[in-house]
PDB file of C-alpha atoms in Angstrom:
ATOM      1  CA  MET A  28      13.426 -21.868 -38.994  1.00  0.00           C
ATOM      2  CA  ILE A  29      10.472 -22.101 -36.583  1.00  0.00           C
ATOM      3  CA  PHE A  30      11.860 -19.189 -34.581  1.00  0.00           C
ATOM      4  CA  ARG A  31      12.151 -16.997 -37.683  1.00  0.00           C
ATOM      5  CA  ALA A  32       8.681 -17.915 -38.888  1.00  0.00           C
ATOM      6  CA  TYR A  33       6.839 -17.207 -35.631  1.00  0.00           C
ATOM      7  CA  TYR A  34       8.955 -14.744 -33.626  1.00  0.00           C
ATOM      8  CA  GLN A  35       7.663 -11.463 -35.103  1.00  0.00           C
ATOM      9  CA  PRO A  36       3.973 -12.512 -35.279  1.00  0.00           C
ATOM     10  CA  LEU A  37       4.151 -13.785 -31.692  1.00  0.00           C
ATOM     11  CA  CYS A  38       5.790 -10.529 -30.575  1.00  0.00           C
ATOM     12  CA  ARG A  39       2.959  -8.541 -32.148  1.00  0.00           C
ATOM     13  CA  TYR A  40       0.435 -10.858 -30.497  1.00  0.00           C
ATOM     14  CA  ALA A  41       2.098 -10.450 -27.090  1.00  0.00           C
ATOM     15  CA  PHE A  42       2.315  -6.691 -27.610  1.00  0.00           C
ATOM     16  CA  SER A  43      -1.463  -6.594 -28.146  1.00  0.00           C
ATOM     17  CA  PHE A  44      -1.819  -7.803 -24.551  1.00  0.00           C
ATOM     18  CA  LEU A  45       1.032  -5.990 -22.856  1.00  0.00           C
ATOM     19  CA  ASN A  46       1.531  -2.719 -24.777  1.00  0.00           C
ATOM     20  CA  ASP A  47       5.228  -3.021 -23.970  1.00  0.00           C
ATOM     21  CA  LYS A  48       7.610  -4.092 -26.733  1.00  0.00           C
ATOM     22  CA  GLU A  49      10.418  -5.309 -24.465  1.00  0.00           C
ATOM     23  CA  GLU A  50       8.041  -7.237 -22.226  1.00  0.00           C
ATOM     24  CA  ALA A  51       6.369  -8.796 -25.283  1.00  0.00           C
ATOM     25  CA  GLU A  52       9.727  -9.870 -26.705  1.00  0.00           C
ATOM     26  CA  GLU A  53      10.726 -11.342 -23.358  1.00  0.00           C
ATOM     27  CA  VAL A  54       7.507 -13.364 -23.160  1.00  0.00           C
ATOM     28  CA  VAL A  55       8.017 -14.736 -26.686  1.00  0.00           C
ATOM     29  CA  GLN A  56      11.675 -15.560 -26.066  1.00  0.00           C
ATOM     30  CA  THR A  57      10.758 -17.331 -22.842  1.00  0.00           C
ATOM     31  CA  ALA A  58       8.134 -19.351 -24.720  1.00  0.00           C
ATOM     32  CA  PHE A  59      10.680 -20.477 -27.318  1.00  0.00           C
ATOM     33  CA  ILE A  60      13.202 -21.353 -24.601  1.00  0.00           C
ATOM     34  CA  SER A  61      10.564 -23.366 -22.761  1.00  0.00           C
ATOM     35  CA  VAL A  62       9.628 -25.291 -25.912  1.00  0.00           C
ATOM     36  CA  TRP A  63      13.302 -25.969 -26.610  1.00  0.00           C
ATOM     37  CA  GLU A  64      14.017 -27.160 -23.069  1.00  0.00           C
ATOM     38  CA  LYS A  65      10.969 -29.461 -23.057  1.00  0.00           C
ATOM     39  CA  ARG A  66      11.337 -30.621 -26.672  1.00  0.00           C
ATOM     40  CA  SER A  67      11.945 -34.252 -25.718  1.00  0.00           C
ATOM     41  CA  SER A  68       8.935 -34.554 -23.417  1.00  0.00           C
ATOM     42  CA  ILE A  69       6.489 -32.071 -24.923  1.00  0.00           C
ATOM     43  CA  GLN A  70       3.342 -33.475 -26.523  1.00  0.00           C
ATOM     44  CA  ILE A  71       1.628 -30.995 -28.794  1.00  0.00           C
ATOM     45  CA  GLU A  72      -1.905 -32.126 -29.613  1.00  0.00           C
ATOM     46  CA  THR A  73      -2.607 -29.238 -31.978  1.00  0.00           C
ATOM     47  CA  SER A  74      -0.249 -27.472 -34.340  1.00  0.00           C
ATOM     48  CA  LEU A  75       3.015 -25.983 -33.090  1.00  0.00           C
ATOM     49  CA  LYS A  76       1.728 -22.562 -34.131  1.00  0.00           C
ATOM     50  CA  ALA A  77      -1.432 -22.920 -32.005  1.00  0.00           C
ATOM     51  CA  TYR A  78       0.658 -24.250 -29.116  1.00  0.00           C
ATOM     52  CA  LEU A  79       3.037 -21.274 -29.259  1.00  0.00           C
ATOM     53  CA  TYR A  80       0.189 -18.763 -29.467  1.00  0.00           C
ATOM     54  CA  ARG A  81      -1.559 -20.384 -26.489  1.00  0.00           C
ATOM     55  CA  MET A  82       1.702 -20.378 -24.547  1.00  0.00           C
ATOM     56  CA  VAL A  83       2.357 -16.701 -25.297  1.00  0.00           C
ATOM     57  CA  ARG A  84      -1.246 -15.780 -24.445  1.00  0.00           C
ATOM     58  CA  ASN A  85      -1.066 -17.542 -21.075  1.00  0.00           C
ATOM     59  CA  SER A  86       2.304 -15.967 -20.312  1.00  0.00           C
ATOM     60  CA  CYS A  87       0.936 -12.515 -21.154  1.00  0.00           C
ATOM     61  CA  LEU A  88      -2.055 -13.064 -18.878  1.00  0.00           C
ATOM     62  CA  ASN A  89       0.320 -14.110 -16.089  1.00  0.00           C
ATOM     63  CA  VAL A  90       2.423 -10.981 -16.617  1.00  0.00           C
ATOM     64  CA  ILE A  91      -0.721  -8.826 -16.456  1.00  0.00           C
ATOM     65  CA  LYS A  92      -1.900 -10.607 -13.300  1.00  0.00           C
ATOM     66  CA  HIS A  93       1.475 -10.189 -11.601  1.00  0.00           C
ATOM     67  CA  GLU A  94       1.590  -6.522 -12.595  1.00  0.00           C
ATOM     68  CA  LYS A  95      -1.831  -5.961 -11.010  1.00  0.00           C
ATOM     69  CA  VAL A  96      -0.649  -7.658  -7.826  1.00  0.00           C
ATOM     70  CA  LYS A  97       2.460  -5.453  -7.782  1.00  0.00           C
ATOM     71  CA  GLN A  98       0.322  -2.349  -8.260  1.00  0.00           C
ATOM     72  CA  GLN A  99      -2.053  -3.395  -5.490  1.00  0.00           C
ATOM     73  CA  HIS A 100       0.884  -4.091  -3.198  1.00  0.00           C
ATOM     74  CA  ALA A 101       2.424  -0.714  -4.031  1.00  0.00           C
ATOM     75  CA  ALA A 102      -0.908   1.014  -3.399  1.00  0.00           C
ATOM     76  CA  HIS A 103      -1.226  -0.784  -0.070  1.00  0.00           C
ATOM     77  CA  GLU A 104       2.326   0.165   0.909  1.00  0.00           C
ATOM     78  CA  MET A 105       1.611   3.773   0.006  1.00  0.00           C
ATOM     79  CA  TYR A 106      -1.606   3.696   2.069  1.00  0.00           C
ATOM     80  CA  VAL A 107       0.228   2.188   5.049  1.00  0.00           C
ATOM     81  CA  GLY A 108       2.893   4.874   4.691  1.00  0.00           C
ATOM     82  CA  GLU A 109       0.270   7.606   4.621  1.00  0.00           C
ATOM     83  CA  VAL A 110      -1.465   6.174   7.694  1.00  0.00           C
ATOM     84  CA  ALA A 111       1.866   5.992   9.523  1.00  0.00           C
ATOM     85  CA  ALA A 112       2.691   9.559   8.501  1.00  0.00           C
ATOM     86  CA  GLU A 113      -0.723  10.718   9.729  1.00  0.00           C
ATOM     87  CA  ALA A 114      -0.161   8.925  13.044  1.00  0.00           C
ATOM     88  CA  VAL A 115       3.220  10.608  13.457  1.00  0.00           C
ATOM     89  CA  MET A 116       1.706  13.975  12.543  1.00  0.00           C
ATOM     90  CA  HIS A 117      -1.085  13.410  15.058  1.00  0.00           C
ATOM     91  CA  LYS A 118       1.472  12.621  17.786  1.00  0.00           C
ATOM     92  CA  VAL A 119       3.463  15.738  16.924  1.00  0.00           C
ATOM     93  CA  GLN A 120       0.335  17.886  17.002  1.00  0.00           C
ATOM     94  CA  ALA A 121      -0.728  16.334  20.310  1.00  0.00           C
ATOM     95  CA  ALA A 122       2.703  17.040  21.792  1.00  0.00           C
ATOM     96  CA  GLU A 123       2.594  20.637  20.542  1.00  0.00           C
ATOM     97  CA  LEU A 124      -0.892  21.078  21.989  1.00  0.00           C
ATOM     98  CA  GLU A 125       0.251  19.662  25.312  1.00  0.00           C
ATOM     99  CA  ILE A 126       3.134  22.157  25.398  1.00  0.00           C
ATOM    100  CA  LYS A 127       0.760  25.041  24.642  1.00  0.00           C
ATOM    101  CA  ILE A 128      -1.671  23.913  27.339  1.00  0.00           C
ATOM    102  CA  THR A 129       1.160  23.601  29.859  1.00  0.00           C
ATOM    103  CA  GLU A 130       2.412  27.082  28.972  1.00  0.00           C
ATOM    104  CA  ALA A 131      -1.095  28.527  29.241  1.00  0.00           C
ATOM    105  CA  MET A 132      -1.642  26.804  32.590  1.00  0.00           C
ATOM    106  CA  LYS A 133       1.511  28.433  33.961  1.00  0.00           C
ATOM    107  CA  THR A 134      -0.117  31.828  33.457  1.00  0.00           C
ATOM    108  CA  LEU A 135      -3.190  30.882  35.530  1.00  0.00           C
ATOM    109  CA  PRO A 136      -3.458  31.604  39.239  1.00  0.00           C
ATOM    110  CA  GLU A 137      -2.658  28.547  41.360  1.00  0.00           C
ATOM    111  CA  GLN A 138      -6.284  27.847  42.367  1.00  0.00           C
ATOM    112  CA  CYS A 139      -7.530  28.105  38.739  1.00  0.00           C
ATOM    113  CA  ARG A 140      -4.678  25.912  37.532  1.00  0.00           C
ATOM    114  CA  LEU A 141      -5.524  23.273  40.134  1.00  0.00           C
ATOM    115  CA  VAL A 142      -9.232  23.309  39.205  1.00  0.00           C
ATOM    116  CA  PHE A 143      -8.339  23.024  35.515  1.00  0.00           C
ATOM    117  CA  GLN A 144      -5.981  20.094  36.182  1.00  0.00           C
ATOM    118  CA  LEU A 145      -8.554  18.235  38.243  1.00  0.00           C
ATOM    119  CA  SER A 146     -11.255  18.866  35.647  1.00  0.00           C
ATOM    120  CA  ARG A 147      -9.359  18.137  32.420  1.00  0.00           C
ATOM    121  CA  PHE A 148      -6.605  15.715  33.368  1.00  0.00           C
ATOM    122  CA  GLU A 149      -8.067  13.824  36.308  1.00  0.00           C
ATOM    123  CA  GLU A 150     -11.584  14.051  34.856  1.00  0.00           C
ATOM    124  CA  LEU A 151     -13.260  14.944  38.132  1.00  0.00           C
ATOM    125  CA  LYS A 152     -16.743  16.416  38.114  1.00  0.00           C
ATOM    126  CA  TYR A 153     -17.225  19.975  39.332  1.00  0.00           C
ATOM    127  CA  GLN A 154     -18.882  18.778  42.546  1.00  0.00           C
ATOM    128  CA  GLU A 155     -15.951  16.417  43.261  1.00  0.00           C
ATOM    129  CA  ILE A 156     -13.471  19.251  42.700  1.00  0.00           C
ATOM    130  CA  ALA A 157     -15.448  21.563  44.961  1.00  0.00           C
ATOM    131  CA  ASP A 158     -15.575  18.915  47.696  1.00  0.00           C
ATOM    132  CA  GLN A 159     -11.846  18.143  47.393  1.00  0.00           C
ATOM    133  CA  LEU A 160     -10.779  21.801  47.471  1.00  0.00           C
ATOM    134  CA  GLN A 161     -13.494  22.778  49.929  1.00  0.00           C
ATOM    135  CA  ILE A 162     -14.832  25.516  47.680  1.00  0.00           C
ATOM    136  CA  SER A 163     -18.214  26.331  46.193  1.00  0.00           C
ATOM    137  CA  VAL A 164     -19.177  24.641  42.900  1.00  0.00           C
ATOM    138  CA  LYS A 165     -19.878  28.106  41.486  1.00  0.00           C
ATOM    139  CA  THR A 166     -16.336  29.209  42.237  1.00  0.00           C
TER     140      THR A 166
END
């Protein structure tokens, strides 16, 4: 009798929070189950109607909170995935660039290739390269 009297109004109330009929029905059904399971120990200080509405309201707010957490987690996972994809792409691009540089260096005369290697990869200054190769800095 109580179920029949309050089920539909509580479903409409829950729907006003959740905008999802199935979710609203689930919240209301869970509320009734909870009241039934705790019927021997439950102490309702107001009316049963007010108690049920408060219970459904709190359950709806919990559902909304958990949904927000899920969405934030999903957004974070997507962000982490994008960052990882960018890191992989950066590594691929760096590897491709290294291959192109190596290929281009093969076309240089030996002395130019050596100067380029010392300058770019060993990060020597022009004067240090000139001293090491015993050539002029202007060369």
